Protein backbone atom coordinates (compact mmCIF):
# COMPACT_ATOMS: atom_id res chain seq x y z
CA PRO A 1 -122.89 -31.58 -66.43
CA PRO A 2 -119.26 -30.74 -65.58
CA ASN A 3 -118.76 -28.32 -62.70
CA VAL A 4 -116.81 -25.20 -63.58
CA LEU A 5 -114.98 -25.52 -60.26
CA ASP A 6 -113.56 -28.94 -61.19
CA THR A 7 -110.93 -27.36 -63.40
CA VAL A 8 -110.04 -24.86 -60.70
CA ASN A 9 -109.79 -27.59 -58.06
CA SER A 10 -107.72 -29.78 -60.34
CA THR A 11 -105.32 -26.95 -61.13
CA LEU A 12 -105.10 -26.01 -57.46
CA ASN A 13 -104.41 -29.64 -56.51
CA VAL A 14 -101.56 -29.83 -59.04
CA GLN A 15 -100.05 -26.63 -57.71
CA LEU A 16 -100.35 -27.82 -54.12
CA GLN A 17 -98.57 -31.03 -55.05
CA LYS A 18 -95.77 -29.00 -56.63
CA ILE A 19 -95.53 -26.84 -53.50
CA GLU A 20 -95.41 -29.98 -51.35
CA ALA A 21 -92.62 -31.39 -53.54
CA ILE A 22 -90.66 -28.15 -53.13
CA ARG A 23 -91.26 -28.23 -49.36
CA SER A 24 -90.10 -31.83 -49.12
CA ARG A 25 -87.03 -31.15 -51.23
CA ASN A 26 -86.17 -28.00 -49.27
CA CYS A 27 -86.66 -29.88 -46.02
CA GLU A 28 -83.91 -32.33 -46.91
CA ASP A 29 -81.73 -29.72 -48.64
CA ILE A 30 -81.71 -27.46 -45.58
CA GLY A 31 -80.67 -30.41 -43.42
CA HIS A 32 -77.81 -31.31 -45.75
CA LEU A 33 -76.81 -27.63 -45.86
CA ASN A 34 -76.66 -27.56 -42.04
CA THR A 35 -74.37 -30.58 -41.87
CA ASN A 36 -72.12 -29.34 -44.67
CA LEU A 37 -71.81 -25.96 -42.96
CA LEU A 38 -70.81 -27.66 -39.72
CA ILE A 39 -68.15 -29.71 -41.51
CA PHE A 40 -66.81 -26.55 -43.20
CA TRP A 41 -66.74 -24.70 -39.87
CA LEU A 42 -64.68 -27.55 -38.47
CA TYR A 43 -62.43 -28.71 -41.31
CA ASN A 44 -62.34 -26.21 -44.18
CA ALA A 45 -58.78 -25.42 -45.31
CA ASP A 46 -59.84 -23.51 -48.45
CA PRO A 47 -60.80 -20.09 -46.96
CA ALA A 48 -62.41 -18.55 -50.06
CA PHE A 49 -63.70 -21.89 -51.43
CA ASP A 50 -61.77 -21.24 -54.66
CA ASN A 51 -60.64 -24.85 -55.06
CA LEU A 52 -64.15 -26.13 -54.46
CA ALA A 53 -65.66 -23.63 -56.90
CA ALA A 54 -63.28 -24.80 -59.64
CA ILE A 55 -64.57 -28.39 -59.57
CA LEU A 56 -68.33 -27.80 -59.16
CA THR A 57 -70.34 -28.15 -62.36
CA ASP A 58 -73.85 -28.69 -61.06
CA GLN A 59 -75.90 -25.47 -60.79
CA ALA A 60 -77.52 -26.52 -57.51
CA GLN A 61 -74.09 -27.11 -55.98
CA GLN A 62 -72.89 -23.74 -57.21
CA ASP A 63 -75.93 -22.09 -55.64
CA ALA A 64 -75.20 -23.85 -52.35
CA LEU A 65 -71.60 -22.68 -52.57
CA LYS A 66 -72.78 -19.07 -52.35
CA THR A 67 -74.32 -19.87 -48.98
CA TYR A 68 -71.17 -21.64 -47.80
CA ARG A 69 -69.04 -18.66 -48.80
CA GLY A 70 -71.32 -16.32 -46.91
CA LEU A 71 -71.56 -18.33 -43.70
CA ALA A 72 -68.33 -20.34 -43.58
CA TYR A 73 -65.75 -18.04 -45.20
CA GLY A 74 -62.28 -18.57 -43.75
CA LEU A 75 -60.36 -21.45 -42.22
CA GLY A 76 -62.18 -24.03 -40.16
CA LEU A 77 -61.50 -24.67 -36.49
CA ILE A 78 -59.20 -27.66 -37.01
CA PRO A 79 -56.89 -26.03 -39.63
CA ARG A 80 -56.70 -22.77 -37.65
CA GLU A 81 -55.78 -24.49 -34.38
CA THR A 82 -53.28 -26.71 -36.24
CA LEU A 83 -51.58 -23.68 -37.77
CA LEU A 84 -51.44 -21.84 -34.44
CA ARG A 85 -49.93 -24.89 -32.74
CA LEU A 86 -47.26 -25.12 -35.45
CA ARG A 87 -46.39 -21.44 -34.92
CA ILE A 88 -46.22 -21.94 -31.15
CA LYS A 89 -44.00 -24.97 -31.67
CA THR A 90 -41.62 -22.92 -33.83
CA LEU A 91 -41.40 -20.08 -31.29
CA GLU A 92 -40.86 -22.64 -28.52
CA ALA A 93 -37.94 -24.06 -30.50
CA TYR A 94 -36.47 -20.54 -30.86
CA VAL A 95 -36.52 -20.08 -27.08
CA ASN A 96 -34.89 -23.50 -26.68
CA SER A 97 -32.14 -22.91 -29.25
CA PRO A 98 -28.80 -24.27 -27.91
CA PRO A 99 -26.56 -21.85 -25.95
CA LEU A 100 -23.63 -20.57 -28.02
CA THR A 101 -20.32 -18.80 -27.69
CA VAL A 102 -20.15 -15.98 -30.22
CA SER A 103 -17.71 -13.37 -31.44
CA LYS A 104 -18.25 -10.54 -33.91
CA GLU A 105 -17.25 -12.81 -36.79
CA LYS A 106 -19.55 -15.58 -35.58
CA VAL A 107 -22.46 -13.16 -35.25
CA GLU A 108 -22.10 -12.06 -38.86
CA THR A 109 -22.23 -15.71 -39.91
CA LEU A 110 -25.39 -16.34 -37.87
CA LYS A 111 -27.10 -13.26 -39.30
CA ALA A 112 -26.66 -14.72 -42.79
CA LYS A 113 -28.32 -18.03 -41.91
CA THR A 114 -31.51 -19.17 -43.67
CA ASP A 115 -33.52 -18.62 -40.50
CA SER A 116 -31.67 -15.90 -38.64
CA SER A 117 -34.52 -15.68 -36.10
CA TYR A 118 -33.40 -19.01 -34.65
CA TYR A 119 -30.16 -17.29 -33.57
CA GLU A 120 -31.72 -13.95 -32.61
CA ARG A 121 -31.03 -14.35 -28.88
CA PRO A 122 -27.19 -14.66 -28.99
CA VAL A 123 -26.94 -12.19 -31.90
CA GLN A 124 -28.93 -9.47 -30.15
CA ALA A 125 -27.20 -10.06 -26.81
CA PHE A 126 -23.77 -9.78 -28.41
CA LEU A 127 -24.62 -6.67 -30.45
CA SER A 128 -26.09 -4.99 -27.37
CA ALA A 129 -22.80 -5.56 -25.51
CA TYR A 130 -20.67 -4.72 -28.54
CA TYR A 131 -22.23 -1.31 -29.16
CA THR A 132 -22.21 -0.54 -25.44
CA LEU A 133 -18.52 -1.31 -25.07
CA GLY A 134 -17.41 0.46 -28.23
CA ASN A 135 -14.53 -0.66 -30.40
CA HIS A 136 -12.27 2.21 -29.36
CA THR A 137 -12.07 1.02 -25.76
CA PHE A 138 -12.21 -2.73 -26.42
CA SER A 139 -10.56 -4.70 -29.20
CA ASP A 140 -13.10 -5.97 -31.72
CA ASP A 141 -11.67 -9.45 -31.93
CA SER A 142 -11.50 -9.86 -28.14
CA ILE A 143 -15.20 -9.44 -27.35
CA GLU A 144 -16.75 -12.84 -26.68
CA LEU A 145 -20.17 -13.75 -25.32
CA THR A 146 -20.89 -17.18 -23.85
CA GLU A 147 -24.43 -18.28 -23.03
CA LEU A 148 -24.61 -20.35 -19.84
CA GLN A 149 -28.29 -21.31 -19.52
CA ASN A 150 -29.69 -24.79 -19.85
CA PRO A 151 -30.74 -25.64 -23.45
CA LEU A 152 -34.25 -26.35 -22.14
CA GLN A 153 -35.83 -22.99 -21.42
CA ILE A 154 -39.53 -23.63 -21.91
CA ARG A 155 -41.74 -26.68 -22.21
CA LEU A 156 -45.29 -26.21 -23.46
CA ASN A 157 -47.72 -29.06 -22.85
CA ASP A 158 -50.70 -29.49 -25.15
CA ILE A 159 -54.21 -29.11 -23.75
CA LYS A 160 -56.28 -31.30 -26.04
CA THR A 161 -59.47 -33.27 -26.25
CA GLY A 162 -61.98 -34.81 -28.63
CA PHE A 163 -65.66 -33.92 -28.63
CA ASP A 164 -68.89 -34.06 -30.60
CA THR A 165 -70.53 -31.25 -32.53
CA TYR A 166 -74.05 -31.46 -33.87
CA SER A 167 -76.10 -30.28 -36.83
CA ILE A 168 -79.82 -30.64 -37.40
CA GLU A 169 -81.07 -32.54 -40.42
CA PHE A 170 -84.71 -33.14 -41.36
CA LYS A 171 -86.37 -36.39 -42.33
CA LEU A 172 -89.81 -36.72 -43.89
CA ASN A 173 -92.01 -38.79 -41.59
CA PRO A 174 -95.81 -39.13 -41.55
CA PRO A 175 -97.34 -37.67 -38.38
CA ALA A 176 -99.50 -39.88 -36.17
CA GLY A 177 -102.92 -40.50 -37.68
CA ALA A 178 -102.02 -38.78 -40.97
CA ILE A 179 -102.91 -39.99 -44.41
CA ALA A 180 -100.16 -41.69 -46.42
CA ASN A 181 -99.13 -38.62 -48.46
CA GLU A 182 -98.74 -36.29 -45.48
CA LYS A 183 -95.22 -36.02 -44.09
CA ASP A 184 -93.62 -33.64 -41.59
CA CYS A 185 -90.04 -32.40 -41.48
CA ASP A 186 -88.80 -34.08 -38.30
CA PRO A 187 -85.50 -32.71 -36.92
CA SER A 188 -82.73 -35.17 -36.15
CA LEU A 189 -79.40 -34.48 -34.42
CA ILE A 190 -76.41 -35.47 -36.54
CA PRO A 191 -73.13 -35.74 -34.56
CA VAL A 192 -69.85 -34.89 -36.24
CA THR A 193 -66.88 -35.80 -34.07
CA VAL A 194 -63.68 -33.86 -33.63
CA PRO A 195 -61.36 -36.79 -32.82
CA THR A 196 -58.66 -34.72 -31.13
CA ILE A 197 -57.65 -31.09 -31.12
CA THR A 198 -55.05 -29.02 -29.30
CA PHE A 199 -57.00 -25.99 -28.14
CA GLY A 200 -54.32 -24.47 -25.93
CA VAL A 201 -50.94 -24.95 -24.31
CA GLN A 202 -49.73 -24.80 -20.73
CA LYS A 203 -46.25 -23.91 -19.55
CA ASP A 204 -44.52 -26.61 -17.49
CA SER A 205 -43.85 -24.82 -14.20
CA THR A 206 -40.85 -27.05 -13.37
CA VAL A 207 -38.94 -25.50 -16.27
CA LEU A 208 -37.62 -22.01 -15.49
CA THR A 209 -37.26 -19.52 -18.33
CA TYR A 210 -34.14 -17.41 -17.79
CA TYR A 211 -31.03 -16.09 -19.54
CA ALA A 212 -27.46 -16.33 -18.22
CA LEU A 213 -24.24 -15.28 -19.89
CA ARG A 214 -20.58 -14.37 -19.53
CA LEU A 215 -18.98 -11.50 -21.45
CA LYS A 216 -15.21 -11.32 -21.99
CA ALA A 217 -13.25 -8.50 -23.59
CA LYS A 218 -9.82 -6.86 -23.54
CA ALA A 219 -9.95 -3.24 -22.43
CA LYS A 220 -7.52 -0.61 -23.75
CA VAL A 221 -6.76 1.16 -20.46
CA LEU A 222 -5.07 4.54 -20.78
CA PHE A 223 -1.52 4.64 -19.35
CA SER A 224 -1.75 0.98 -18.27
CA PRO A 225 1.73 -0.48 -17.74
CA PHE A 226 0.26 -3.95 -18.42
CA GLY A 227 -1.20 -3.17 -21.82
CA GLU A 228 -4.69 -4.50 -22.48
CA ILE A 229 -6.57 -5.93 -19.48
CA SER A 230 -8.96 -8.86 -19.79
CA LEU A 231 -12.31 -8.22 -18.10
CA LYS A 232 -15.24 -10.58 -17.48
CA ALA A 233 -18.83 -10.06 -16.42
CA TYR A 234 -21.51 -12.59 -15.44
CA ALA A 235 -25.25 -11.85 -15.43
CA ALA A 236 -28.58 -13.64 -15.31
CA ALA A 237 -32.19 -12.48 -15.61
CA ARG A 238 -35.64 -13.94 -16.10
CA PRO A 239 -39.05 -12.65 -17.23
CA PHE A 240 -41.96 -12.05 -14.90
CA GLY A 241 -45.57 -11.15 -15.50
CA SER A 242 -45.98 -13.59 -18.40
CA ARG A 243 -48.64 -16.31 -18.27
CA ILE A 244 -49.27 -19.33 -20.47
CA GLY A 245 -52.25 -21.33 -19.34
CA PRO A 246 -53.50 -23.18 -16.27
CA SER A 247 -51.96 -26.32 -14.86
CA LEU A 248 -53.21 -29.49 -16.51
CA GLY A 249 -53.54 -31.18 -13.15
CA ASP A 250 -55.60 -28.57 -11.30
CA GLY A 251 -58.93 -30.09 -12.25
CA LYS A 252 -59.79 -27.01 -14.31
CA GLY A 253 -59.38 -25.96 -17.90
CA THR A 254 -60.38 -29.43 -19.07
CA PHE A 255 -63.38 -30.80 -20.88
CA ALA A 256 -66.14 -32.47 -18.91
CA GLN A 257 -66.29 -36.17 -19.68
CA GLU A 258 -69.59 -37.24 -18.13
CA SER A 259 -70.77 -39.60 -20.85
CA THR A 260 -73.80 -40.84 -18.92
CA VAL A 261 -74.91 -37.25 -18.34
CA ASN A 262 -74.34 -36.32 -21.97
CA GLN A 263 -76.56 -39.13 -23.19
CA LYS A 264 -79.47 -37.82 -21.15
CA PHE A 265 -79.89 -34.49 -22.89
CA LEU A 266 -78.33 -35.12 -26.30
CA PRO A 267 -80.00 -38.11 -27.97
CA GLN A 268 -77.80 -40.21 -30.18
CA GLY A 269 -78.20 -39.81 -33.92
CA GLN A 270 -76.62 -41.67 -36.81
CA GLY A 271 -73.17 -40.12 -36.95
CA ILE A 272 -71.52 -38.68 -40.02
CA LEU A 273 -68.25 -39.92 -38.53
CA THR A 274 -68.51 -41.36 -35.04
CA THR A 275 -69.44 -40.08 -31.61
CA ALA A 276 -66.93 -39.32 -28.88
CA ASN A 277 -69.91 -38.93 -26.53
CA LEU A 278 -68.33 -35.80 -25.07
CA ILE A 279 -69.84 -32.34 -24.94
CA PRO A 280 -67.28 -29.52 -24.78
CA ASN A 281 -67.34 -27.58 -21.54
CA LEU A 282 -64.86 -25.03 -20.21
CA PRO A 283 -64.76 -22.84 -17.09
CA ILE A 284 -66.24 -19.38 -17.64
CA GLN A 285 -66.38 -17.64 -14.28
CA PRO A 286 -63.37 -17.11 -11.96
CA ASN A 287 -62.43 -20.08 -9.76
CA GLU A 288 -64.76 -22.33 -11.69
CA ALA A 289 -64.31 -25.91 -12.91
CA SER A 290 -65.93 -27.57 -15.92
CA ALA A 291 -68.29 -29.87 -14.02
CA ARG A 292 -72.03 -30.19 -14.57
CA GLY A 293 -73.81 -26.90 -13.88
CA MET A 294 -70.62 -24.86 -14.42
CA GLY A 295 -68.91 -23.37 -17.44
CA TRP A 296 -71.24 -23.42 -20.45
CA ASP A 297 -73.72 -25.63 -18.60
CA ASN A 298 -75.75 -22.89 -16.89
CA ASN A 299 -78.44 -20.44 -17.91
CA VAL A 300 -76.40 -17.25 -17.48
CA THR A 301 -73.76 -18.34 -19.97
CA LEU A 302 -76.16 -20.03 -22.39
CA ASN A 303 -78.49 -17.02 -22.44
CA SER A 304 -75.61 -14.62 -23.12
CA MET A 305 -74.33 -16.79 -25.96
CA TYR A 306 -77.85 -17.10 -27.37
CA MET A 307 -78.17 -13.31 -27.28
CA ALA A 308 -74.86 -13.01 -29.14
CA LEU A 309 -76.14 -15.35 -31.85
CA SER A 310 -79.57 -13.72 -32.05
CA PRO A 311 -80.09 -11.12 -34.79
CA GLY A 312 -82.46 -9.17 -32.58
CA GLY A 313 -85.77 -10.96 -33.03
CA ASN A 314 -88.84 -9.52 -34.76
CA GLY A 315 -88.30 -11.81 -37.74
CA LYS A 316 -85.05 -10.11 -38.71
CA MET A 317 -82.94 -12.07 -41.18
CA ILE A 318 -79.50 -13.23 -40.03
CA THR A 319 -76.86 -11.36 -42.03
CA GLN A 320 -73.12 -11.77 -42.47
CA ALA A 321 -72.67 -8.99 -39.91
CA ASP A 322 -74.64 -11.04 -37.37
CA VAL A 323 -72.43 -14.06 -38.03
CA GLU A 324 -69.31 -11.90 -37.57
CA ALA A 325 -70.68 -10.50 -34.31
CA ALA A 326 -71.30 -14.00 -33.01
CA TYR A 327 -67.79 -15.01 -34.06
CA GLN A 328 -66.36 -12.02 -32.19
CA ALA A 329 -68.31 -12.91 -29.07
CA ALA A 330 -67.14 -16.52 -29.27
CA MET A 331 -63.50 -15.34 -29.48
CA ALA A 332 -63.71 -13.06 -26.46
CA PRO A 333 -61.86 -14.45 -23.43
CA ASN A 334 -63.80 -15.02 -20.24
CA PRO A 335 -62.99 -14.10 -16.61
CA TYR A 336 -61.53 -17.55 -15.87
CA GLU A 337 -58.83 -16.89 -18.48
CA GLY A 338 -58.03 -13.39 -17.24
CA ASN A 339 -55.47 -14.51 -14.67
CA ARG A 340 -54.08 -17.42 -16.69
CA TYR A 341 -53.08 -15.92 -20.03
CA ASN A 342 -51.58 -12.71 -21.30
CA ILE A 343 -54.48 -11.38 -23.33
CA PRO A 344 -53.47 -8.67 -25.82
CA THR A 345 -55.88 -5.77 -25.47
CA ASP A 346 -55.99 -2.03 -26.12
CA LEU A 347 -58.76 -1.30 -23.59
CA PRO A 348 -57.17 1.35 -23.21
CA ASP A 349 -53.40 1.05 -22.84
CA PRO A 350 -51.01 4.01 -22.37
CA PHE A 351 -47.95 1.76 -22.76
CA VAL A 352 -48.47 -0.45 -25.80
CA GLN A 353 -50.70 -0.60 -28.85
CA TYR A 354 -51.32 -4.12 -30.17
CA PHE A 355 -53.95 -3.69 -32.86
CA ASP A 356 -54.09 -1.53 -35.96
CA SER A 357 -57.07 0.41 -37.29
CA SER A 358 -58.48 -2.83 -38.71
CA ASN A 359 -58.31 -4.51 -35.29
CA ILE A 360 -55.53 -6.82 -36.49
CA PHE A 361 -52.40 -7.68 -34.48
CA ALA A 362 -49.54 -8.89 -36.69
CA PHE A 363 -46.35 -10.41 -35.30
CA TRP A 364 -43.50 -12.69 -36.35
CA ALA A 365 -44.33 -16.36 -35.76
CA PRO A 366 -43.09 -18.61 -38.58
CA LEU A 367 -45.23 -21.60 -39.40
CA VAL A 368 -42.21 -23.86 -39.70
CA SER A 369 -38.56 -22.89 -39.38
CA PRO A 370 -36.53 -23.97 -42.42
CA GLU A 371 -33.65 -24.40 -39.97
CA LEU A 372 -35.68 -26.94 -37.99
CA ALA A 373 -37.62 -28.86 -40.66
CA ALA A 374 -36.96 -32.48 -39.74
CA GLY A 375 -35.14 -33.64 -42.83
CA GLY A 376 -37.99 -32.67 -45.14
CA SER A 377 -39.86 -29.76 -46.60
CA VAL A 378 -42.23 -27.39 -44.88
CA GLU A 379 -45.07 -29.11 -46.73
CA ASP A 380 -44.02 -32.39 -45.09
CA GLU A 381 -44.36 -30.72 -41.69
CA LEU A 382 -47.86 -29.55 -42.58
CA GLU A 383 -48.83 -33.03 -43.74
CA ASN A 384 -47.51 -34.62 -40.55
CA ALA A 385 -49.46 -32.09 -38.44
CA ILE A 386 -52.74 -32.96 -40.19
CA LYS A 387 -52.09 -36.70 -39.86
CA ALA A 388 -51.41 -36.26 -36.14
CA THR A 389 -54.69 -34.37 -35.71
CA LEU A 390 -56.99 -36.43 -37.93
CA THR A 391 -56.47 -39.87 -36.50
CA VAL A 392 -59.25 -42.43 -36.82
CA PRO A 393 -61.18 -42.40 -33.53
CA PRO A 394 -61.60 -45.63 -31.57
CA PRO A 395 -64.85 -47.55 -32.12
CA GLY A 396 -67.86 -45.80 -30.64
CA PRO A 397 -71.66 -46.03 -30.62
CA ASN A 398 -73.51 -45.55 -33.89
CA GLN A 399 -70.32 -45.29 -35.92
CA PRO A 400 -70.64 -45.75 -39.68
CA THR A 401 -69.17 -48.93 -41.13
CA ASN A 402 -67.03 -46.89 -43.54
CA GLN A 403 -65.59 -44.68 -40.78
CA LYS A 404 -61.94 -45.28 -41.68
CA ASP A 405 -62.63 -44.52 -45.33
CA LEU A 406 -64.35 -41.27 -44.34
CA PHE A 407 -61.37 -40.18 -42.25
CA ASP A 408 -58.87 -41.17 -44.93
CA LYS A 409 -60.72 -39.02 -47.47
CA LEU A 410 -61.03 -36.15 -45.01
CA GLN A 411 -57.33 -36.39 -44.20
CA SER A 412 -56.16 -36.46 -47.83
CA GLY A 413 -58.48 -33.59 -48.73
CA MET A 414 -57.23 -31.44 -45.87
CA ILE A 415 -53.58 -32.19 -46.67
CA SER A 416 -54.10 -31.10 -50.27
CA ALA A 417 -55.97 -27.94 -49.24
CA PHE A 418 -53.39 -27.19 -46.52
CA LYS A 419 -50.52 -27.29 -48.97
CA SER A 420 -52.43 -25.02 -51.34
CA TYR A 421 -53.09 -22.62 -48.47
CA ALA A 422 -49.38 -22.70 -47.57
CA THR A 423 -48.65 -21.50 -51.11
CA ASP A 424 -51.07 -18.60 -50.58
CA MET A 425 -49.41 -17.73 -47.28
CA ARG A 426 -45.98 -17.59 -48.91
CA ALA A 427 -47.43 -14.82 -51.08
CA GLY A 428 -48.98 -13.08 -48.06
CA LYS A 429 -52.49 -14.01 -49.18
CA GLY A 430 -53.67 -16.02 -46.20
CA GLU A 431 -56.77 -15.33 -44.15
CA ASP A 432 -56.78 -11.73 -42.84
CA GLY A 433 -53.55 -11.26 -44.83
CA GLU A 434 -51.48 -13.71 -42.77
CA SER A 435 -48.27 -14.97 -44.33
CA PHE A 436 -45.97 -17.92 -43.83
CA ASN A 437 -43.91 -16.05 -41.23
CA VAL A 438 -46.39 -13.50 -39.87
CA VAL A 439 -49.58 -14.37 -38.00
CA ARG A 440 -52.41 -11.85 -37.92
CA LEU A 441 -54.87 -12.12 -35.03
CA ARG A 442 -58.16 -10.31 -34.64
CA ASN A 443 -58.81 -8.25 -31.54
CA PRO A 444 -60.76 -10.50 -29.15
CA LEU A 445 -62.03 -7.65 -26.96
CA THR A 446 -63.03 -4.85 -29.31
CA SER A 447 -64.99 -4.53 -32.53
CA ASN A 448 -64.80 -1.28 -34.50
CA GLY A 449 -62.99 0.30 -31.57
CA GLN A 450 -65.74 -0.54 -29.06
CA PRO A 451 -65.66 -3.18 -26.31
CA VAL A 452 -67.33 -6.45 -27.24
CA VAL A 453 -70.54 -6.88 -25.27
CA LEU A 454 -72.29 -10.23 -25.55
CA GLY A 455 -75.90 -9.78 -26.57
CA GLY A 456 -75.68 -6.01 -26.04
CA ASN A 457 -76.06 -6.44 -22.29
CA PRO A 458 -72.76 -6.98 -20.43
CA SER A 459 -72.64 -9.51 -17.64
CA PRO A 460 -69.71 -9.30 -15.20
CA LEU A 461 -69.88 -13.09 -14.93
CA ILE A 462 -68.82 -13.75 -18.51
CA ASP A 463 -67.45 -10.52 -20.02
CA LEU A 464 -63.93 -9.13 -19.95
CA THR A 465 -64.89 -5.69 -21.23
CA LYS A 466 -63.11 -3.80 -18.44
CA PRO A 467 -59.31 -3.41 -18.71
CA GLN A 468 -58.68 -4.37 -15.08
CA SER A 469 -60.37 -7.72 -15.70
CA SER A 470 -57.86 -8.88 -18.31
CA LYS A 471 -54.81 -6.66 -17.84
CA THR A 472 -53.55 -8.26 -14.66
CA SER A 473 -50.24 -9.88 -15.58
CA TRP A 474 -47.92 -6.97 -14.72
CA ASN A 475 -49.72 -4.32 -12.78
CA GLY A 476 -47.49 -3.10 -9.97
CA VAL A 477 -46.82 0.42 -11.28
CA LEU A 478 -46.74 3.18 -8.67
CA ASN A 479 -48.93 5.63 -10.56
CA PRO A 480 -52.50 4.89 -9.38
CA GLU A 481 -53.99 6.11 -12.65
CA TYR A 482 -51.94 3.62 -14.66
CA ARG A 483 -52.55 0.88 -12.11
CA LYS A 484 -56.31 1.41 -12.38
CA LYS A 485 -56.15 0.91 -16.15
CA GLY A 486 -54.17 -2.32 -15.78
CA ARG A 487 -51.18 -3.63 -17.68
CA THR A 488 -50.34 -6.72 -19.67
CA GLY A 489 -47.14 -8.31 -20.99
CA TYR A 490 -43.98 -8.98 -19.05
CA SER A 491 -40.80 -7.40 -17.74
CA VAL A 492 -37.47 -8.84 -16.54
CA LYS A 493 -35.71 -9.06 -13.21
CA ILE A 494 -32.36 -10.30 -11.96
CA VAL A 495 -32.18 -13.94 -10.90
CA SER A 496 -29.45 -15.12 -8.52
CA PHE A 497 -26.71 -17.51 -9.61
CA ASP A 498 -27.18 -19.27 -6.29
CA SER A 499 -30.74 -20.26 -7.23
CA LEU A 500 -29.67 -21.32 -10.73
CA THR A 501 -27.00 -23.68 -9.41
CA LYS A 502 -29.26 -25.13 -6.67
CA ASN A 503 -32.35 -25.33 -8.93
CA LYS A 504 -34.56 -23.64 -6.38
CA ASP A 505 -35.46 -20.22 -5.05
CA SER A 506 -37.70 -20.32 -2.03
CA ALA A 507 -37.78 -16.53 -1.74
CA THR A 508 -39.35 -15.79 -5.12
CA GLY A 509 -40.97 -19.06 -6.18
CA GLY A 510 -40.46 -19.41 -9.92
CA GLY A 511 -40.99 -23.06 -10.73
CA GLY A 512 -43.25 -25.72 -9.28
CA GLY A 513 -43.13 -24.92 -5.56
CA GLY A 514 -39.94 -22.87 -5.99
CA THR A 515 -37.95 -25.63 -7.71
CA TRP A 516 -37.05 -26.36 -11.29
CA SER A 517 -35.18 -28.92 -13.30
CA ASN A 518 -33.12 -26.85 -15.74
CA GLY A 519 -30.40 -25.06 -13.82
CA LEU A 520 -27.17 -23.65 -15.28
CA ALA A 521 -25.31 -25.82 -17.76
CA PRO A 522 -21.96 -24.17 -18.55
CA ASN A 523 -19.97 -26.30 -20.99
CA ASP A 524 -16.48 -25.03 -20.12
CA ASP A 525 -14.31 -25.44 -17.00
CA GLU A 526 -13.65 -21.70 -16.74
CA SER A 527 -17.34 -20.87 -16.25
CA LYS A 528 -17.94 -23.78 -13.90
CA ALA A 529 -15.10 -22.72 -11.60
CA GLU A 530 -15.99 -19.04 -11.55
CA ILE A 531 -19.75 -19.48 -11.08
CA ASP A 532 -19.05 -21.30 -7.80
CA LEU A 533 -17.30 -18.14 -6.59
CA ILE A 534 -20.29 -15.90 -7.35
CA LYS A 535 -22.20 -15.58 -4.09
CA HIS A 536 -25.26 -13.54 -5.05
């Protein structure tokens, strides 16, 4: 006779098969989700995923989109670094704007230009002199300012590299000795290559940044038997305390390129794009290089970063707040960078306040100057920047046969999304409220007004949570209380005309070994003759 348990066993078997099907499907779905998240973290140029949401019709894709929005909201690494490099390039061009001779009439013309910021230096210098002299003592039409410096005032070299990132996907494979229907979710590393990225800039130390000028005006001297008297003044100054990156040739600040080492502890997988066979590594501790066992490749750093990514253990779910905390920790500068960059920080600062109550620092840094767009539109400049970044990598191991097609699609997709994002920025609706002309940076050293501490347990080897660790660029104040708190930024000091004509200044250094290549370049005989007579 039939056993009453047969029906129960049959029903249970059907349910177990359904559970196994769900497990198998989830196994693959989670792997695909991991890889898609990695690609979004790297390449997404649609911060709120609005464009993607508009074209998705499948319910499963829409459900996945909710996860992407939660974990990958905002611009990806490549678009963000591309935008920052464009802004730096624009500001560099402002500093290198050609020297001019200006009068009051000329200044009014420059102020009305499409991009008046490009002419800010001569305009502000003239107006400073004009309002100091006063038009009752000096004739308006006689005041003339001539800039004498070399057109090249700063040269910023890119620090760039290509490297691999990895996600974990799962493949269903039968375990050893298992029956045919049993399959385990086996993890597999999937490399996604960043072909090239500019992740910083370094100031060329053979190019001196300075400002030199001549001011001429006719003075109305009381009781002068000669009428108005023409007066001239020459002056030059340069900034000090500012820092922009390490030297490219000092063996530091570069990515480790030990391909044979990398292969040992990161097995090759079938690449989504190709593999550069490089693992990113940067110096962390002071006086450190990026060789094996240094930088990220040691337990102290790895453990601190793991703690920053950990939600606290005890089975706690990772939330958006945890992701944000990890992002904040990843942004925080490390001790190696403390003496090489001017790091904006309010920890605490009696002289300057960078960040607002939302921990945002906003300042003028146009994406592209309309005055400097190379014969095309701003959108053309954006497109050229993406094409320069997303070049097809050279052939490498395990590369897909359709690699070029993949990069072409990635490039066209990013260009389209970039232009759409540029439209948002024009309306002041970029990420964190950034606009086309104003960049908004998050505070790298504080979160909710408190110092960032990796993993909740500060390590002096990797944290810059103390002001004196990062505020070192201009710290010679006499008051010991202020000196203890540190300072950042720059000031100015007089530079001798003798050093500017000889292109060297052994007493104060300045360029590479006290020499530079961009001395004075007056374009009129009057200045050339008179500068030779100035002995200081």
